[in-house]
C-alpha atoms as a PDB file:
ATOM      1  CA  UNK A   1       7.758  50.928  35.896  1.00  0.00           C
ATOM      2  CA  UNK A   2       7.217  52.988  32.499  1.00  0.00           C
ATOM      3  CA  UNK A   3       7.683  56.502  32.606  1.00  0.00           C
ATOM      4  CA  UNK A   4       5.393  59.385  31.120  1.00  0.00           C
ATOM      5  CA  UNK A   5       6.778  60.488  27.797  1.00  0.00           C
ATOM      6  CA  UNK A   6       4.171  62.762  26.961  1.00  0.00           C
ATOM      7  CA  UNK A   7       0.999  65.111  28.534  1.00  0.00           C
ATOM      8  CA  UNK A   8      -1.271  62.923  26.127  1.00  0.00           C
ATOM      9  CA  UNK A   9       0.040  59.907  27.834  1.00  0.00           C
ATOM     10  CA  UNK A  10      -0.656  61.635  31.523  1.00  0.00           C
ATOM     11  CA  UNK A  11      -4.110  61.903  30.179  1.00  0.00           C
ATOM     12  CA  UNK A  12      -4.764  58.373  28.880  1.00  0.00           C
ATOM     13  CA  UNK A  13      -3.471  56.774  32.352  1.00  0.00           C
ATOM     14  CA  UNK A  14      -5.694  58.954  34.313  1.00  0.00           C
ATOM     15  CA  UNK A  15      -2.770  59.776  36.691  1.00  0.00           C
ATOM     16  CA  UNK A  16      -2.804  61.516  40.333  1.00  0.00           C
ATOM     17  CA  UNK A  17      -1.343  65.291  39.456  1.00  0.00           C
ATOM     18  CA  UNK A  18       0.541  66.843  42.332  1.00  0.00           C
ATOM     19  CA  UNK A  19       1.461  70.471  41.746  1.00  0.00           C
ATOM     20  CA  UNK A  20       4.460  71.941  44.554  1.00  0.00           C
ATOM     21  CA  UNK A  21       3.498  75.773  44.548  1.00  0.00           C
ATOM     22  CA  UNK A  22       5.965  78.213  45.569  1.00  0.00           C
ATOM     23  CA  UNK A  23       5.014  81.818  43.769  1.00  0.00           C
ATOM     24  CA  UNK A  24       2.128  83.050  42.244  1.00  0.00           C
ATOM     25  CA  UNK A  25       3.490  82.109  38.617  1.00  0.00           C
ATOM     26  CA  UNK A  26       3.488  79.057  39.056  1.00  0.00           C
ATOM     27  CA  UNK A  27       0.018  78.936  40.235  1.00  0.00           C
ATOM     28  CA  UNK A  28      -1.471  80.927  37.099  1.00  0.00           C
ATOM     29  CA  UNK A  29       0.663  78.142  34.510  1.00  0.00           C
ATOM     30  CA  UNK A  30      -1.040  75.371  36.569  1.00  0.00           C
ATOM     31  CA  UNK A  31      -4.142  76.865  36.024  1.00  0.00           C
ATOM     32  CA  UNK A  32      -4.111  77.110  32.201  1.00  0.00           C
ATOM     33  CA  UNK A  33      -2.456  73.546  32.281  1.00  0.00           C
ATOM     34  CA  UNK A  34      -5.332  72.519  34.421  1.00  0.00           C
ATOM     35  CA  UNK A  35      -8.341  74.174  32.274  1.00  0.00           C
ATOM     36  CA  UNK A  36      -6.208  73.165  28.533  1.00  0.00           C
ATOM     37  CA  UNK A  37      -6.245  69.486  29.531  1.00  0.00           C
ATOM     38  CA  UNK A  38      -9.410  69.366  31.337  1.00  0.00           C
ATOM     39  CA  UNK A  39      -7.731  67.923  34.503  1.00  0.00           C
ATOM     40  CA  UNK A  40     -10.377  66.099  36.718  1.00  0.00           C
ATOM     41  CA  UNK A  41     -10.525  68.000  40.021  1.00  0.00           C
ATOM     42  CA  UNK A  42     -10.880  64.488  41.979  1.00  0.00           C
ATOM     43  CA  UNK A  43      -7.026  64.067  40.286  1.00  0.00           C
ATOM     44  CA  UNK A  44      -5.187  66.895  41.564  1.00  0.00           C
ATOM     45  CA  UNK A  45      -3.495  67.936  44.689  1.00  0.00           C
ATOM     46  CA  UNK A  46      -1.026  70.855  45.095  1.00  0.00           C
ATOM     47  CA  UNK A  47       1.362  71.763  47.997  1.00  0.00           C
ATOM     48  CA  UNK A  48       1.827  74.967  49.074  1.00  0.00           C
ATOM     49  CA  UNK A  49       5.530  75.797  50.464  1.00  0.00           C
ATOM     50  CA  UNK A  50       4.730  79.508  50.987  1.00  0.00           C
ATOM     51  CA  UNK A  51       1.335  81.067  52.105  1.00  0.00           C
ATOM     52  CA  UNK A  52       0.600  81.232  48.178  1.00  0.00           C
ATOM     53  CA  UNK A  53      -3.059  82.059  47.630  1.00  0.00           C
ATOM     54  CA  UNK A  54      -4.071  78.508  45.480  1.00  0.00           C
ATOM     55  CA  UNK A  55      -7.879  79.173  45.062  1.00  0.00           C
ATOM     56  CA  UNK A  56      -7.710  80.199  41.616  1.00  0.00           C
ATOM     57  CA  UNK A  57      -6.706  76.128  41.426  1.00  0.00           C
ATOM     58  CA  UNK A  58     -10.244  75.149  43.057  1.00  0.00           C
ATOM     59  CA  UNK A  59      -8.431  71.631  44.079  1.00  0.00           C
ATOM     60  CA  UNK A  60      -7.547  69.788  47.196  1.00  0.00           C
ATOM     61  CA  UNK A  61      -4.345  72.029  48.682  1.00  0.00           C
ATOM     62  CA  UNK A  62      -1.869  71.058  51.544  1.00  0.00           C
ATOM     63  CA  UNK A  63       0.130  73.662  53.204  1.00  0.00           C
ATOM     64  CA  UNK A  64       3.595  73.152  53.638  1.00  0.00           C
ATOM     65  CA  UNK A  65       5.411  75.413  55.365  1.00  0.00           C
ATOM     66  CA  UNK A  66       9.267  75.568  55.858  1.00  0.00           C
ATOM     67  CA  UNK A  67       9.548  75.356  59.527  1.00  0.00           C
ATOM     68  CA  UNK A  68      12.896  76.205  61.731  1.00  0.00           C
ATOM     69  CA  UNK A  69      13.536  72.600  61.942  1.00  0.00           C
ATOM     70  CA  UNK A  70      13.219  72.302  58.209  1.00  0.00           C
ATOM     71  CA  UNK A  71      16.045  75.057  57.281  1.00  0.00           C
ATOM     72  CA  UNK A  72      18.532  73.284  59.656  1.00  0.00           C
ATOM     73  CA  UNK A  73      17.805  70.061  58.508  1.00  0.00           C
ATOM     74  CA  UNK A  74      18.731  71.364  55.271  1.00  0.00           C
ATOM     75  CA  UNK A  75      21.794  73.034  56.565  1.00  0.00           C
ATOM     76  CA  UNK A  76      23.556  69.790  57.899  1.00  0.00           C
ATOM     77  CA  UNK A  77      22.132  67.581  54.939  1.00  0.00           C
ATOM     78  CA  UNK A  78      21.346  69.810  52.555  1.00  0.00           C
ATOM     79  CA  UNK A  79      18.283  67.567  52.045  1.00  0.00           C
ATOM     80  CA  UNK A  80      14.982  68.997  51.814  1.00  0.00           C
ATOM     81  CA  UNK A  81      12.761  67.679  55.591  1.00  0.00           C
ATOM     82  CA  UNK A  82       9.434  69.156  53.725  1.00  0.00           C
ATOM     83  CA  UNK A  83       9.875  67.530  50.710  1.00  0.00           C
ATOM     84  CA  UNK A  84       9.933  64.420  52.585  1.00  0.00           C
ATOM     85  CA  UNK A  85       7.204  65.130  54.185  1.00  0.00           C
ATOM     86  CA  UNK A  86       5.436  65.487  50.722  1.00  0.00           C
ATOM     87  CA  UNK A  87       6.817  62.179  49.306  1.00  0.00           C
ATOM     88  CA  UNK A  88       5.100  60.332  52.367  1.00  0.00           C
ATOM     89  CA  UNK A  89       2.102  62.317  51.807  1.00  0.00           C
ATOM     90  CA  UNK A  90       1.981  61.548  48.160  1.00  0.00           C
ATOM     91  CA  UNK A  91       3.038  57.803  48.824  1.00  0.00           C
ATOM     92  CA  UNK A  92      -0.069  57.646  51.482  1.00  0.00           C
ATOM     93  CA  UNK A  93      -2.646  58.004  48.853  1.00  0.00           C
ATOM     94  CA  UNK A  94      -1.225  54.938  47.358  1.00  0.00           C
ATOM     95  CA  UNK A  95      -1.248  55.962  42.998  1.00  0.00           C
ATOM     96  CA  UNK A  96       1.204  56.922  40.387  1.00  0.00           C
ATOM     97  CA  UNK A  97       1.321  60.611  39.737  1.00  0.00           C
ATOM     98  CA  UNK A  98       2.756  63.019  37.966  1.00  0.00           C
ATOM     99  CA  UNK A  99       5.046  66.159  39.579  1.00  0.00           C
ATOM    100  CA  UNK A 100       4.556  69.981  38.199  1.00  0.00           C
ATOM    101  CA  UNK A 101       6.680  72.318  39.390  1.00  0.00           C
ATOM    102  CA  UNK A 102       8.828  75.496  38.667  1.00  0.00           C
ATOM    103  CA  UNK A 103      12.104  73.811  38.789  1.00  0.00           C
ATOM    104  CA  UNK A 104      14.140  71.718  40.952  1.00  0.00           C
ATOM    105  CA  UNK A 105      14.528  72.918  43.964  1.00  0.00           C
ATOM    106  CA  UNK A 106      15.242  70.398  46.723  1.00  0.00           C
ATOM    107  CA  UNK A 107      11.698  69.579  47.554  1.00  0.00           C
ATOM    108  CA  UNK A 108      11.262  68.930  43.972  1.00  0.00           C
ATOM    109  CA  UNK A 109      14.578  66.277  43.954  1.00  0.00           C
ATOM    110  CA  UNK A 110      12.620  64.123  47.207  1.00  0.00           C
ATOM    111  CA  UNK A 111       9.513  63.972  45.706  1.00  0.00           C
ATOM    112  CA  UNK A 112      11.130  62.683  42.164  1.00  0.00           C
ATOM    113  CA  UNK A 113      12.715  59.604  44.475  1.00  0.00           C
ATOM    114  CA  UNK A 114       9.261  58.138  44.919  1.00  0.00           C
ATOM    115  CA  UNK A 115       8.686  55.159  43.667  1.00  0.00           C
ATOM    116  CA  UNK A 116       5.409  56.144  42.742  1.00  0.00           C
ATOM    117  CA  UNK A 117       6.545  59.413  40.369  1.00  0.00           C
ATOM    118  CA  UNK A 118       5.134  58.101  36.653  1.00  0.00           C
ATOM    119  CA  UNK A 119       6.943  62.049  35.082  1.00  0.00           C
ATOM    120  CA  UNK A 120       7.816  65.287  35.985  1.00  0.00           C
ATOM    121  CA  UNK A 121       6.983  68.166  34.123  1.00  0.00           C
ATOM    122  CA  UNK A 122       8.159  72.171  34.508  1.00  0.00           C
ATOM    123  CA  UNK A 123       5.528  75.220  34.709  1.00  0.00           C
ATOM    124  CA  UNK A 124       6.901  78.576  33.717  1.00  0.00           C
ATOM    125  CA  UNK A 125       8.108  80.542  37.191  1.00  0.00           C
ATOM    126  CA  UNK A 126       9.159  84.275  35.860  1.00  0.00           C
ATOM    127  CA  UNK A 127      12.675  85.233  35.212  1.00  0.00           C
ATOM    128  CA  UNK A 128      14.017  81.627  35.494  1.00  0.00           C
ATOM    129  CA  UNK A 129      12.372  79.797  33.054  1.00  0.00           C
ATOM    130  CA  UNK A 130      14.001  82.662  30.154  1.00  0.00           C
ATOM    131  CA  UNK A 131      17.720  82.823  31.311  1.00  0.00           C
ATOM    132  CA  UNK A 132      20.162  80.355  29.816  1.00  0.00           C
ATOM    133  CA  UNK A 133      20.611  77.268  31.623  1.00  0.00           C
ATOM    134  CA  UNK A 134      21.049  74.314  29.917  1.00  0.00           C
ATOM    135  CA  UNK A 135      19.161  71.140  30.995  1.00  0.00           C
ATOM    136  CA  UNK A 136      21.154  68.766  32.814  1.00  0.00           C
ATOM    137  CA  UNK A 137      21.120  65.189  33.503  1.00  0.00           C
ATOM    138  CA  UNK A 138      19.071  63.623  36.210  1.00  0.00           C
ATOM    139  CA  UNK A 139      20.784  61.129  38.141  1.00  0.00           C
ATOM    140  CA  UNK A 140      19.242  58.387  41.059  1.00  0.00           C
ATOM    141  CA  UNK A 141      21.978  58.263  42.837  1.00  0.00           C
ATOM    142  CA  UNK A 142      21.556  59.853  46.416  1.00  0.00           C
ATOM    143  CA  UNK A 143      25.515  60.479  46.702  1.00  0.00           C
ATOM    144  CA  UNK A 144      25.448  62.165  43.127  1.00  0.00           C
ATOM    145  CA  UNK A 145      22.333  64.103  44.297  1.00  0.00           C
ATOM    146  CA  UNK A 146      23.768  65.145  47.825  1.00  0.00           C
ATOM    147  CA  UNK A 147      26.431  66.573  45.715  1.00  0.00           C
ATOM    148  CA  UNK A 148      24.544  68.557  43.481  1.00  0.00           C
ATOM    149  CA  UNK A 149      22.057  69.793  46.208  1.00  0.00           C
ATOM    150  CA  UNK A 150      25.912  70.929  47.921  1.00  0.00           C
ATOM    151  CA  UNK A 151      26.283  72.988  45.027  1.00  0.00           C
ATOM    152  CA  UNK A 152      22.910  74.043  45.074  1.00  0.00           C
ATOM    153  CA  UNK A 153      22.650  75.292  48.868  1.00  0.00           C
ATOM    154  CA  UNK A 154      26.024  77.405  48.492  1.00  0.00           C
ATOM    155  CA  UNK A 155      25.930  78.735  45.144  1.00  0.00           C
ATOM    156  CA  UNK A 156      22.413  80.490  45.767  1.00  0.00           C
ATOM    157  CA  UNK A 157      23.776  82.538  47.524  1.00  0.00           C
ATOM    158  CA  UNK A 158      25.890  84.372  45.188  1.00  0.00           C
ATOM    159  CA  UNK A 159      24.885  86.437  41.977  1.00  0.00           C
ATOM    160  CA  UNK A 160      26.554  86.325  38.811  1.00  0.00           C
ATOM    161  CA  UNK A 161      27.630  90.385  38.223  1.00  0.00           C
ATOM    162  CA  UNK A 162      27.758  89.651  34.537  1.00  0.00           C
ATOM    163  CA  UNK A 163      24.511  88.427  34.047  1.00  0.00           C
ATOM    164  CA  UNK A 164      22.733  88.754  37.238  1.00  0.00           C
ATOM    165  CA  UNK A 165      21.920  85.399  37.075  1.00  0.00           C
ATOM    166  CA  UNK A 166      22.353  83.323  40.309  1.00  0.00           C
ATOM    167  CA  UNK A 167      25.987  81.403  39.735  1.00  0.00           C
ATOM    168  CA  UNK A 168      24.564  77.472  39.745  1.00  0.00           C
ATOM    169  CA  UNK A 169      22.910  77.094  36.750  1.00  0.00           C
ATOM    170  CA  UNK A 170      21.124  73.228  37.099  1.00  0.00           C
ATOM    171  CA  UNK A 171      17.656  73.837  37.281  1.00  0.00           C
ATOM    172  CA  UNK A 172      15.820  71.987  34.842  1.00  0.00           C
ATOM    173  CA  UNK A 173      16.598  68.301  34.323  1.00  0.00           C
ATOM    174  CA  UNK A 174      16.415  65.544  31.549  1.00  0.00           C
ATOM    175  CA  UNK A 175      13.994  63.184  32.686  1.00  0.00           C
ATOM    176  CA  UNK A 176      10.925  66.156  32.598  1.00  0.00           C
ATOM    177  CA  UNK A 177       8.676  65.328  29.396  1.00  0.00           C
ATOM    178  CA  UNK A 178       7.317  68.727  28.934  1.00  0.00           C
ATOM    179  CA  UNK A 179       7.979  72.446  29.550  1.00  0.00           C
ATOM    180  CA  UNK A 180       4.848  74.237  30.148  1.00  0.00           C
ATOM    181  CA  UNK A 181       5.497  78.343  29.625  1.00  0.00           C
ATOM    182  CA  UNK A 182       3.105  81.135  28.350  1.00  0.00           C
ATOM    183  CA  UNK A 183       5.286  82.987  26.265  1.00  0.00           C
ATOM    184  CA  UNK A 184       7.308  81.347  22.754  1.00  0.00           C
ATOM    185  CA  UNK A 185      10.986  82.395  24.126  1.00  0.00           C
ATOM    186  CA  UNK A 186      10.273  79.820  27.339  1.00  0.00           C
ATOM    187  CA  UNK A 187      12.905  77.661  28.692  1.00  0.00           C
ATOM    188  CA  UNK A 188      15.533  78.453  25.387  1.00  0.00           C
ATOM    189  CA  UNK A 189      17.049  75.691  25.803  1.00  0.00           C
ATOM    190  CA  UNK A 190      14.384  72.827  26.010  1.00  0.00           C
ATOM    191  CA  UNK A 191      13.909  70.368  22.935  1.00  0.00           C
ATOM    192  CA  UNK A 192      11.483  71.600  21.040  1.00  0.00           C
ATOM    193  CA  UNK A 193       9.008  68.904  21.077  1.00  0.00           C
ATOM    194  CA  UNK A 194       9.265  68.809  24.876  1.00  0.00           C
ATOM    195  CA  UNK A 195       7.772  72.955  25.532  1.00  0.00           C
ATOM    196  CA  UNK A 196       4.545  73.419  25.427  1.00  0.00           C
ATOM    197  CA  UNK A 197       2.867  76.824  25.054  1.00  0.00           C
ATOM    198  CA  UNK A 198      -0.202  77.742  27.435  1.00  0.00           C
ATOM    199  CA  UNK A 199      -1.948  81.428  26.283  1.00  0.00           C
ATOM    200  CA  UNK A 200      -5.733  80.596  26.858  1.00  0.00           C
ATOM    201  CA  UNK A 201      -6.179  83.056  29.151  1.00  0.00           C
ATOM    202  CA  UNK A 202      -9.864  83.222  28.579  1.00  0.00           C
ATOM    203  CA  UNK A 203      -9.988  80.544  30.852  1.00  0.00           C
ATOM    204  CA  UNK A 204      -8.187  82.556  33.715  1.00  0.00           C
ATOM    205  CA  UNK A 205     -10.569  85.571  33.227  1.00  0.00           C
ATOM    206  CA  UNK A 206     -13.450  82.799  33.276  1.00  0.00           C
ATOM    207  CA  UNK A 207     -11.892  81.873  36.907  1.00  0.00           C
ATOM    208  CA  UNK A 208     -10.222  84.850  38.261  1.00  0.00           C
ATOM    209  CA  UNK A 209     -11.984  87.850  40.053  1.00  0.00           C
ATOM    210  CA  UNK A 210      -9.675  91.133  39.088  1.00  0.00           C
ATOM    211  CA  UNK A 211      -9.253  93.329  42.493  1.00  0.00           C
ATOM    212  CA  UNK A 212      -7.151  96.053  40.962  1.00  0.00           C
ATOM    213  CA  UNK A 213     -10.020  97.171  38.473  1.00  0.00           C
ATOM    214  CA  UNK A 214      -9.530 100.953  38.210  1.00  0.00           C
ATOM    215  CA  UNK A 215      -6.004 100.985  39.891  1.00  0.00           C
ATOM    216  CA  UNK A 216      -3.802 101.561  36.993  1.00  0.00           C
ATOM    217  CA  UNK A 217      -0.288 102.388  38.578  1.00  0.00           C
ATOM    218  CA  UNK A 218       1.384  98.892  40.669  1.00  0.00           C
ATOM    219  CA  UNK A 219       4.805  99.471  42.161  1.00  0.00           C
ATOM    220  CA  UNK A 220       6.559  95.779  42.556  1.00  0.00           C
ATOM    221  CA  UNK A 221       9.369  95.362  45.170  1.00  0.00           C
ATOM    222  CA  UNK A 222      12.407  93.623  45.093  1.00  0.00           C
ATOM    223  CA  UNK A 223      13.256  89.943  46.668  1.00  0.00           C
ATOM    224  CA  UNK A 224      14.316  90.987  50.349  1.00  0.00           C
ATOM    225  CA  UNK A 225      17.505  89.446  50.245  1.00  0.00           C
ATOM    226  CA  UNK A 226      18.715  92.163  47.231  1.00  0.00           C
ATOM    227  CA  UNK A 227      18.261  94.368  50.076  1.00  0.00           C
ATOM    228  CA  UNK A 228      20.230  95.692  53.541  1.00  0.00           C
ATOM    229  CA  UNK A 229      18.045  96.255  56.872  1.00  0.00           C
ATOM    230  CA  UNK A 230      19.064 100.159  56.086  1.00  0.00           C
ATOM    231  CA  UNK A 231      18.831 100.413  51.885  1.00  0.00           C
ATOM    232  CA  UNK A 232      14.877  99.388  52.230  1.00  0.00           C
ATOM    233  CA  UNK A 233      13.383 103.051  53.840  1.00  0.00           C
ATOM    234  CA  UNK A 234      15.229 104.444  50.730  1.00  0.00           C
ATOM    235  CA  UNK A 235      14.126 102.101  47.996  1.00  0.00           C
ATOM    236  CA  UNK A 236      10.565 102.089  49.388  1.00  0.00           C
ATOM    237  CA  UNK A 237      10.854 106.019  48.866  1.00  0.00           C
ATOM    238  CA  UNK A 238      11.684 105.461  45.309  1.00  0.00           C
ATOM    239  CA  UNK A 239       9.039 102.913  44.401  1.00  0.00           C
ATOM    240  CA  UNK A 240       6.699 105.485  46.073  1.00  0.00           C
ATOM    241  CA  UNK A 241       7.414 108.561  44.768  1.00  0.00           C
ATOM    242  CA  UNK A 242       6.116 107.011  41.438  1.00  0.00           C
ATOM    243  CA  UNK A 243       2.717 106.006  42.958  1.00  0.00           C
ATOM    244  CA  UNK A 244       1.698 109.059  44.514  1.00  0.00           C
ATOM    245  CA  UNK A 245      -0.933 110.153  41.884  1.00  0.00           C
ATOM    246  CA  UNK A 246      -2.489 106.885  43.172  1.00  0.00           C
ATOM    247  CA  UNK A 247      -1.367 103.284  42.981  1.00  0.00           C
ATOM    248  CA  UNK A 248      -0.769 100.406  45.002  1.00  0.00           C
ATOM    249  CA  UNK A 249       2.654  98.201  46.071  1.00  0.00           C
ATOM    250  CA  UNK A 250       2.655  94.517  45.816  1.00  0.00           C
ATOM    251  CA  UNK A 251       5.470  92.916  47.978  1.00  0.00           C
ATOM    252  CA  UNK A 252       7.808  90.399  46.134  1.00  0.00           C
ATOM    253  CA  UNK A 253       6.583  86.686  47.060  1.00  0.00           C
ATOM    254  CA  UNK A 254       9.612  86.269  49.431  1.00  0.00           C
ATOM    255  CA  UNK A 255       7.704  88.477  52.118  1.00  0.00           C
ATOM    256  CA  UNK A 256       5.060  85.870  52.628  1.00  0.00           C
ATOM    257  CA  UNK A 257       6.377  83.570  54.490  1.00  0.00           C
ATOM    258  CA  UNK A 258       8.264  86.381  56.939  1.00  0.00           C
ATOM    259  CA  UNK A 259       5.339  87.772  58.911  1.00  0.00           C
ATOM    260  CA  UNK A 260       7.453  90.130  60.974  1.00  0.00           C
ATOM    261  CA  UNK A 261       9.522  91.394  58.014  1.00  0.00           C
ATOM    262  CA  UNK A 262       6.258  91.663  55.824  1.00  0.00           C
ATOM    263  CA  UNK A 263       4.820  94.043  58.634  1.00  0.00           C
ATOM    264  CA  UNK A 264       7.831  96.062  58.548  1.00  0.00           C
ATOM    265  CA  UNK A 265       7.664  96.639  55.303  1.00  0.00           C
ATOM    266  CA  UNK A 266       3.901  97.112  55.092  1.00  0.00           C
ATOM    267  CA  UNK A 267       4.872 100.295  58.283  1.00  0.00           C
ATOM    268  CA  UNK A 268       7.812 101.517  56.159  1.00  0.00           C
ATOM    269  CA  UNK A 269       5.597 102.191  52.821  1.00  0.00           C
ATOM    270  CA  UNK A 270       3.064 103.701  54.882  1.00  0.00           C
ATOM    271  CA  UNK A 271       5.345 105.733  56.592  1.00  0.00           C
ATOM    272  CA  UNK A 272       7.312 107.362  53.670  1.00  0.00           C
ATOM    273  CA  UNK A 273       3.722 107.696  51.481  1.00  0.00           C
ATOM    274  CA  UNK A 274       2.183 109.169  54.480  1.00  0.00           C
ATOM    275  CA  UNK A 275      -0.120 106.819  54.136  1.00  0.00           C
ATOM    276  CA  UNK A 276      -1.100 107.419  50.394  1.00  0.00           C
ATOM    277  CA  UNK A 277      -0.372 104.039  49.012  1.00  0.00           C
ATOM    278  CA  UNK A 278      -1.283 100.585  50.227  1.00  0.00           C
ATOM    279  CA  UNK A 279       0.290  97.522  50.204  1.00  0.00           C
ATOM    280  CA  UNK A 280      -2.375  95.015  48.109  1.00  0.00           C
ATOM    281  CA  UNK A 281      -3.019  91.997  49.200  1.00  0.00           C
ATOM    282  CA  UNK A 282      -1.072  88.552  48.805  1.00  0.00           C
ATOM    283  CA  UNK A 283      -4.112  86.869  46.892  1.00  0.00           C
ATOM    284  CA  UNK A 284      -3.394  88.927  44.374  1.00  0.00           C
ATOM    285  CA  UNK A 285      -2.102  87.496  40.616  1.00  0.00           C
ATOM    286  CA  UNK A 286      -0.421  89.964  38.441  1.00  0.00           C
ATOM    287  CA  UNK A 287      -0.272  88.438  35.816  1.00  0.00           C
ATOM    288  CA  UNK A 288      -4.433  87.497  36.154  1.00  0.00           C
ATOM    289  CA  UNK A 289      -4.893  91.464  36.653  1.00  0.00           C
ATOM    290  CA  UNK A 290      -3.246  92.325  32.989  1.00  0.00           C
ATOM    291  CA  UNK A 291      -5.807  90.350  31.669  1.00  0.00           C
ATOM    292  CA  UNK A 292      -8.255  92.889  32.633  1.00  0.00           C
ATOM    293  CA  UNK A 293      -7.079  95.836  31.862  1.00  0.00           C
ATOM    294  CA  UNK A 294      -3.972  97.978  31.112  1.00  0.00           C
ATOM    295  CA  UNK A 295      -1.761  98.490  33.835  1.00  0.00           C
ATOM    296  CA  UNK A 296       1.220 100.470  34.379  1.00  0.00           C
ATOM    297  CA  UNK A 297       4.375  98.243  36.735  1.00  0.00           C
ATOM    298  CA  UNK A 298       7.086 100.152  38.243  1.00  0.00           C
ATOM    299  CA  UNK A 299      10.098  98.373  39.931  1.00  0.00           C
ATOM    300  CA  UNK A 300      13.388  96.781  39.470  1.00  0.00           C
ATOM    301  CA  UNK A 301      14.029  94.228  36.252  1.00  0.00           C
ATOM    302  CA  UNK A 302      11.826  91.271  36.727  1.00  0.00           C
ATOM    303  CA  UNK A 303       9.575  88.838  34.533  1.00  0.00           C
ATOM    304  CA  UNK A 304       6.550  91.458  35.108  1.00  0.00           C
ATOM    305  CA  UNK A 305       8.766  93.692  32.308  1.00  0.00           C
ATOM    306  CA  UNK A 306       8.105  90.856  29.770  1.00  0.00           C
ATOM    307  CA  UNK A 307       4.276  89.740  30.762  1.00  0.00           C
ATOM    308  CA  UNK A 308       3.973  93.721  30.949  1.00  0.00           C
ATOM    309  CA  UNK A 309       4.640  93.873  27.387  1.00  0.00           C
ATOM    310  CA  UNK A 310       3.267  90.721  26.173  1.00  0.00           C
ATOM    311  CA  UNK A 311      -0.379  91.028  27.735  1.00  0.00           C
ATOM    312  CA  UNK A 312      -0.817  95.107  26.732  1.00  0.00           C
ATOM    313  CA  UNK A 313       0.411  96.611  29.698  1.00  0.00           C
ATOM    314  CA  UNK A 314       3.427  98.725  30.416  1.00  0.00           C
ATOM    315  CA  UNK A 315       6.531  98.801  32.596  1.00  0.00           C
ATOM    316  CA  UNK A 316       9.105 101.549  34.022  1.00  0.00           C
ATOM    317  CA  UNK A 317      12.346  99.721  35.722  1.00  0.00           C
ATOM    318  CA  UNK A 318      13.507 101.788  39.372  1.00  0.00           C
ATOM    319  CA  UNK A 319      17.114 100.905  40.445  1.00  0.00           C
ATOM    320  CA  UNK A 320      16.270  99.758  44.097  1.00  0.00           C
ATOM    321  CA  UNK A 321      19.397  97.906  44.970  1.00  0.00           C
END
C-alpha cells in the first residue's frame, strides 16, 4: 500500500486525519493546518491523552486518558496500552488515514503499526521541535522498536546538564512527509522540502475567543517533575512576587492530568499571593492570547520566550528550579 509523500497528496486522496493531542501547542498547529488546507470536518478525528481543551478544533474528539493500568503496562513492556487502544479505534472506522502528532512518543509508534496509516506527519510542540535532534530511521520491526521504546522509557528520565535537553534524542523519524511548525528555525534538522511553515493566524483569531483581554502580566510554571514536594511553596513565591500589580498563573500542561496535585498547587498560589492572583483556566491557549494583544510572560526558559518574541509580546525568565 502507497504511502503519502506529500500534504497535496493527503488532499487529493481525501484521507481520514487523526490528530493525537497531548499539549495545547499542538492543538493551535493543528488548527492552522486544519483552516490552511481546508480540512473537511466529516475527515478529522483527534485523541486527547490529557484533559487538553480541543474545541478550538470544532471536530469529532475522543478522550484518552492514561489510566493506572496503562503506566504499568508500559512499565513491564514499555509498550504504549492507550495507543493500542487508538489503533483499534482508528482500525474500527475501517479507512486509510493520516497521523499528526508532536513527536513520537509511544502512542505515536502503535498507531504508525496500523495497517491502515497512509503517512505521518509532525506539528510543532514548543521547545522540542527547536533543539537539535537529528531525524532517525523508522524501523517495522517490533524487536527493533521494543528496543528503542527501552531507551525511550529510561532515558526520559534524565536531563542533559549541558544542554538541558532530555538525554535520548530520537524523536522525529524518517518516514514523516512533512514538518508542520509556525516559526522558520522549526525542526533544524528536517529536509527542507519536508517543513512546512503555518503563520495564518488570522484564522485562529477568526476561531479563538481571547479570555485574558486586559490581563497583561501571565506567570507560567514549570513541568512538576523539575520540581521537589518542598522547592514548589518557594518557586510559587517567586513567580508571584512578579504578578502582584495584577496578573494571572497558568499551570504547565503536566498538571492536567494530576487532579490532586493541580489542587495543591492551585491552594499553594493562593496561599503565598494571599489570594491576589488566580490560577487561569486550562482552556486557555497562550499562544491564541498573543494574538490579541501584548502580553508580558514570566517564568523559567520555555518555548513561550520565543512565541513571546515572535508574536509582539514580551518575556522575563525566573530561576524556579
Amino acid at each position: 500500500m502507497e504511502e503519502v509523500k506529500s500534504i497535496d497528496n493527503v488532499i487529493e486522496k481525501d484521507l481520514l486525519h487523526v490528530f493525537i493531542i497531548n499539549s495545547p501547542m499542538v492543538v493551535f498547529v493543528a488548527k492552522l493546518l486544519i483552516s490552511t488546507y481546508g480540512l473537511k470536518k466529516e475527515n478529522i478525528v483527534c485523541y486527547r491523552l490529557r484533559k487538553t481543551d480541543v474545541s478550538l478544533l470544532n471536530c469529532h474528539n475522543i478522550s484518552n486518558e492514561i489510566s493506572f493500568f496503562d503506566r504499568l503496562f508500559k512499565r513491564l513492556t514499555y509498550r504504549s496500552s492507550s495507543g493500542l487502544r487508538i489503533k483499534r479505534s482508528i482500525e474500527r472506522m475501517r479507512r486509510r488515514f493520516i497521523l499528526y502528532s508532536g513527536w513520537d512518543i509511544p502512542e505515536v509508534v502503535e498507531v504508525l503499526n496500523s495497517r491502515l496509516c497512509a503517512g505521518q506527519a509532525y506539528l510543532e510542540e514548543g521547545q522540542m521541535a527547536y533543539n537539535e535532534y537529528e531525524i532517525y530511521s523508522y524501523n517495522k520491526d517490533k524487536s527493533m522498536q521494543k528496543k528503542r521504546l527501552k531507551e525511550q522509557f529510561y532515558s526520559l528520565k534524565r536531563i542533559s546538564p549541558q544542554t538541558n535537553e532530555y538525554e535520548f534524542q530520537e524523536y522525529f523519524n524518517s518516514r514523516a512527509f512533512a514538518f508542520f511548525g509556525i516559526l522558520h528555525e522549526s525542526f533544524p534538522h528536517t529536509p527542507s522540502h519536508k517543513r512546512v511553515i503555518l503563520n495564518n493566524f488570522a484564522d485562529i483569531k477568526m476561531s479563538y475567543k481571547p479570555k485574558l483581554l486586559g490581563v497583561k502580566n501571565i506567570g507560567l510554571t514549570c513541568s512538576p517533575r523539575r520540581l521537589l514536594p518542598e522547592e514548589r511553596k518557594g518557586a510559587m513565591k517567586k513567580l508571584v512576587s512578579k504578578l502582584l500589580d495584577g496578573g494571572v498563573i497558568k499551570l504547565h500542561p503536566d498538571f492536567i492530568n494530576n487532579r490532586q496535585l493541580k489542587k495543591e498547587m492551585v491552594r499553594l498560589i493562593e496561599e503565598v499571593s494571599c489570594g491576589k492572583v488566580a490560577v487561569c483556566c486550562d482552556s486557555i491557549l497562550i499562544e491564541a492570547e498573543m494574538l490579541f494583544e501584548e502580553k508580558l510572560f514570566f517564568g523559567p526558559l520555555t518555548s513561550t520566550e520565543r512565541y513571546a518574541k515572535a508574536l509582539g509580546s514580551k518575556f522575563e525568565a525566573i530561576k524556579l528550579y
